[in-house]
Structure formats: C-alpha cells, structure tokens
PDB file of C-alpha atoms in Angstrom:
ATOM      1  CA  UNK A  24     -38.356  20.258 -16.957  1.00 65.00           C
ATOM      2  CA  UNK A  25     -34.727  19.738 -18.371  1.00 78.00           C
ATOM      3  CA  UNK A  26     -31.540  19.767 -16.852  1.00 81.00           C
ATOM      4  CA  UNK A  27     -29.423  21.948 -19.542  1.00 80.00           C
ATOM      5  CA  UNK A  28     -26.051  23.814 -19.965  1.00 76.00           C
ATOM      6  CA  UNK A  29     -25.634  27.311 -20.972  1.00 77.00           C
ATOM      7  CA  UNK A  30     -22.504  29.479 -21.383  1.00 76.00           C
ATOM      8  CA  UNK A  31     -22.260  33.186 -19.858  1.00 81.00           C
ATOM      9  CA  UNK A  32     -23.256  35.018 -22.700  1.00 84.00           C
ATOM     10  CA  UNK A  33     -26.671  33.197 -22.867  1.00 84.00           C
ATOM     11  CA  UNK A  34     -26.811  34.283 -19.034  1.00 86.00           C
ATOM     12  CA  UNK A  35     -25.853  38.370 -19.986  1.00 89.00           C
ATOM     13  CA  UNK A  36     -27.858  38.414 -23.234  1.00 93.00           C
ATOM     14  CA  UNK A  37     -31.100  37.124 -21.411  1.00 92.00           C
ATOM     15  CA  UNK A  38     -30.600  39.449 -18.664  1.00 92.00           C
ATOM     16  CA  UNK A  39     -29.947  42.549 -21.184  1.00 95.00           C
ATOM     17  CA  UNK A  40     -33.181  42.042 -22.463  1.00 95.00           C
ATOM     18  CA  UNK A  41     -35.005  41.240 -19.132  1.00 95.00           C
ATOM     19  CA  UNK A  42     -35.181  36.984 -19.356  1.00 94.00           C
ATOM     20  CA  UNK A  43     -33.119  35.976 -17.384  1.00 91.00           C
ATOM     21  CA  UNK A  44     -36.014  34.309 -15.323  1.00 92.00           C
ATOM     22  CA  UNK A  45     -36.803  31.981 -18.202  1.00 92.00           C
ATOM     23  CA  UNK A  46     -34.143  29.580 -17.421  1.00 89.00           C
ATOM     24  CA  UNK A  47     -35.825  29.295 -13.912  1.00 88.00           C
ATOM     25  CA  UNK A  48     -39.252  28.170 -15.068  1.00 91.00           C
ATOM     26  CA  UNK A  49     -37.831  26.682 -17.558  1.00 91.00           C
ATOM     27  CA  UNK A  50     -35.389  24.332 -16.781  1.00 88.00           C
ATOM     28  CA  UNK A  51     -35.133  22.358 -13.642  1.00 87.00           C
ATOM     29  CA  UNK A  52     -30.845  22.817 -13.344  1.00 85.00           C
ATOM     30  CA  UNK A  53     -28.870  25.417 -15.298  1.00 84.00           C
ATOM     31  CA  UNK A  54     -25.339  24.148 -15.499  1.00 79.00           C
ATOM     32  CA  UNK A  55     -22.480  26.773 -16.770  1.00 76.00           C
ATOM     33  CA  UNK A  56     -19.543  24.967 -17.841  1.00 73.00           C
ATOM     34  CA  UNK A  57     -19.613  22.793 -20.987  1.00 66.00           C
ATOM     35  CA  UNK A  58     -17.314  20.417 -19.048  1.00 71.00           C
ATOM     36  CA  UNK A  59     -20.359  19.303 -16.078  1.00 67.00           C
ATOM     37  CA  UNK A  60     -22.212  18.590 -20.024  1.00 67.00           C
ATOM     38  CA  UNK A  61     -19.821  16.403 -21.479  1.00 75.00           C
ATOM     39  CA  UNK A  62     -19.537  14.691 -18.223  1.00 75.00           C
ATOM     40  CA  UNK A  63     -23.108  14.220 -17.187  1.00 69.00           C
ATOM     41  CA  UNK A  64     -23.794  14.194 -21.448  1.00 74.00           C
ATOM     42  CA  UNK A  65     -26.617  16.923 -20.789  1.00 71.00           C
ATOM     43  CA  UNK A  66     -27.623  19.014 -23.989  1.00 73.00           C
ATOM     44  CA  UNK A  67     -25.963  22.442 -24.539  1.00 73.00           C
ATOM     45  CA  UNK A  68     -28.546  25.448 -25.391  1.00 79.00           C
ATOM     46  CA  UNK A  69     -27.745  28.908 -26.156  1.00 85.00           C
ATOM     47  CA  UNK A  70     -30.029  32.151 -25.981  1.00 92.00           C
ATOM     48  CA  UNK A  71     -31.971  31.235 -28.829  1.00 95.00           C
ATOM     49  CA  UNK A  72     -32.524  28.099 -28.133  1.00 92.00           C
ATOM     50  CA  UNK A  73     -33.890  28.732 -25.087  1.00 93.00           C
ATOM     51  CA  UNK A  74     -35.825  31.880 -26.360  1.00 96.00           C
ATOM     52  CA  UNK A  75     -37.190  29.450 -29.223  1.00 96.00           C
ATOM     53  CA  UNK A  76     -37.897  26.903 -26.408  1.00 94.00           C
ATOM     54  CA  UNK A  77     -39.814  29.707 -24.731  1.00 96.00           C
ATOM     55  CA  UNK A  78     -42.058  30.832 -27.747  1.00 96.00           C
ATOM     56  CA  UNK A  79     -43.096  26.894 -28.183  1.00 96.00           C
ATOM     57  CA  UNK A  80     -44.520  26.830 -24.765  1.00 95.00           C
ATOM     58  CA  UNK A  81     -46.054  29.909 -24.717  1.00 96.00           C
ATOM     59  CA  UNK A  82     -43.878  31.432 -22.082  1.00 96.00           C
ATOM     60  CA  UNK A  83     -43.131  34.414 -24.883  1.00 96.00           C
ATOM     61  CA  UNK A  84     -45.789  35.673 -27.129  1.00 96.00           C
ATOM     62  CA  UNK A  85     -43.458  37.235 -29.781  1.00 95.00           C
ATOM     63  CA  UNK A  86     -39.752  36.460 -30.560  1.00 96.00           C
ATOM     64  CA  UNK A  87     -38.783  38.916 -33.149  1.00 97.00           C
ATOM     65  CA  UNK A  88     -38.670  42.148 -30.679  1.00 96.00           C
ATOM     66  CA  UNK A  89     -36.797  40.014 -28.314  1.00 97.00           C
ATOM     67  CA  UNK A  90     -34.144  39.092 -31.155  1.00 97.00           C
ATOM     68  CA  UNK A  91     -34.260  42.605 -32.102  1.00 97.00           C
ATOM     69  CA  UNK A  92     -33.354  43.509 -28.823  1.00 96.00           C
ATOM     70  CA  UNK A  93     -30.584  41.240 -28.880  1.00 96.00           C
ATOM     71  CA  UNK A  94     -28.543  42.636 -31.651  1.00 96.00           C
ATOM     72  CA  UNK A  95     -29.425  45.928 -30.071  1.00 96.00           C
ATOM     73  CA  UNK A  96     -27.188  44.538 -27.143  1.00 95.00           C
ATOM     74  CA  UNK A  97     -24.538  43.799 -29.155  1.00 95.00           C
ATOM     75  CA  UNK A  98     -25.443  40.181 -29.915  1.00 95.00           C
ATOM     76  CA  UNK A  99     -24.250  38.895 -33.384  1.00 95.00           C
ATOM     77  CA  UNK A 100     -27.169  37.215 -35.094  1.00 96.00           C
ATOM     78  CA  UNK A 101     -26.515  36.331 -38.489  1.00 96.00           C
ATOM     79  CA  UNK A 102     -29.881  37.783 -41.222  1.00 96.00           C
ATOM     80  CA  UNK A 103     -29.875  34.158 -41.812  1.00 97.00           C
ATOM     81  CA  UNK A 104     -29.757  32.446 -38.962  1.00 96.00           C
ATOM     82  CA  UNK A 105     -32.770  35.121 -37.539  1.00 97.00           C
ATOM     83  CA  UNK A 106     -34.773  34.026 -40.322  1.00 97.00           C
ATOM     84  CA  UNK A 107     -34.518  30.741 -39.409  1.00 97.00           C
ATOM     85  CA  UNK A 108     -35.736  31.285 -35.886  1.00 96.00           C
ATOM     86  CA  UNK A 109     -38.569  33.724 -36.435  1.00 97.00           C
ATOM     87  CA  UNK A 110     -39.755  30.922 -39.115  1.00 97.00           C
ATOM     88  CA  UNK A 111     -39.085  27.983 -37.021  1.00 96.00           C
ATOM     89  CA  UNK A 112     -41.410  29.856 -34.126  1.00 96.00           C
ATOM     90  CA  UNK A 113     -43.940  30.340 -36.732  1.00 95.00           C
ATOM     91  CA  UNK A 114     -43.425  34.418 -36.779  1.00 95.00           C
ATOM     92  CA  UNK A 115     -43.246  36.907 -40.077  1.00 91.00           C
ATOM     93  CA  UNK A 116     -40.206  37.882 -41.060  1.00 85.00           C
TER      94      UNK A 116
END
C-alpha cells in the first residue's frame, strides 16, 4: 500500500462513477494538497492513474465503461490519451 496525493477532481470524478472506495483499499494515506507532496516528495496520481492502478490489480475487471462514464460526467479525456489507457490496461479499443 502507497501513501499518494490526489487533487479534488480525482475525489468527485471517482465518486460520480461510484469509486470512490478504491483509494481506500488502495492506498494506505490519501493526501489532497500537492503542497503535503512536494514536502513529504510523495507521488501525485490522478483518476486514471488510480483507475489504471486498479485494473492491474484486479480490483476492476474492465476500464473502458468506467472511462466512458467519466466523460459522461463531464470529465475531459483526450481520444488519445483514452487510447493510451485502455491499451496500457491491455483492453480493445
């Protein structure tokens, strides 16, 4: 378990789409302010990181719904960058 850093809108997208709870099994300390990660020189990690993350240890069995979902919520997701992450978790385009 990690101790990471995550801005609010990784906090409201994740709850929009109902996982939130993944930073909890995830990640043993969720800090919110990129300052405490500079200080304490902890990793940053937004959404799709932690999504991603999620997918590679089997805590989500499919990513592209949930990215889907996250555009539906008003999420900006470049076509690029969301081939990029569907590939990098091994998923069709």
């Amino acid at each position: 378990m990690y101790v990471i850093v995550s801005d609010t809108s990784a906090l409201i997208f994740l709850t929009k789409i109902g996982k939130l709870s993944l930073l909890q099994e995830m990640y043993k300390q969720v800090f919110i302010t990129e300052i405490v990660a500079s200080e304490k020189n902890l990793p940053c990690i937004g959404v799709l990181g932690v999504l991603l993350q999620a997918k590679r240890e089997g805590r989500i069995l499919e990513l592209k719904s949930l990215l889907l979902k996250l555009k539906e919520s008003g999420m900006w997701i470049t076509e690029k960058l969301f081939k990029q992450i569907l590939y990098e978790a091994s998923e069709d385009i």
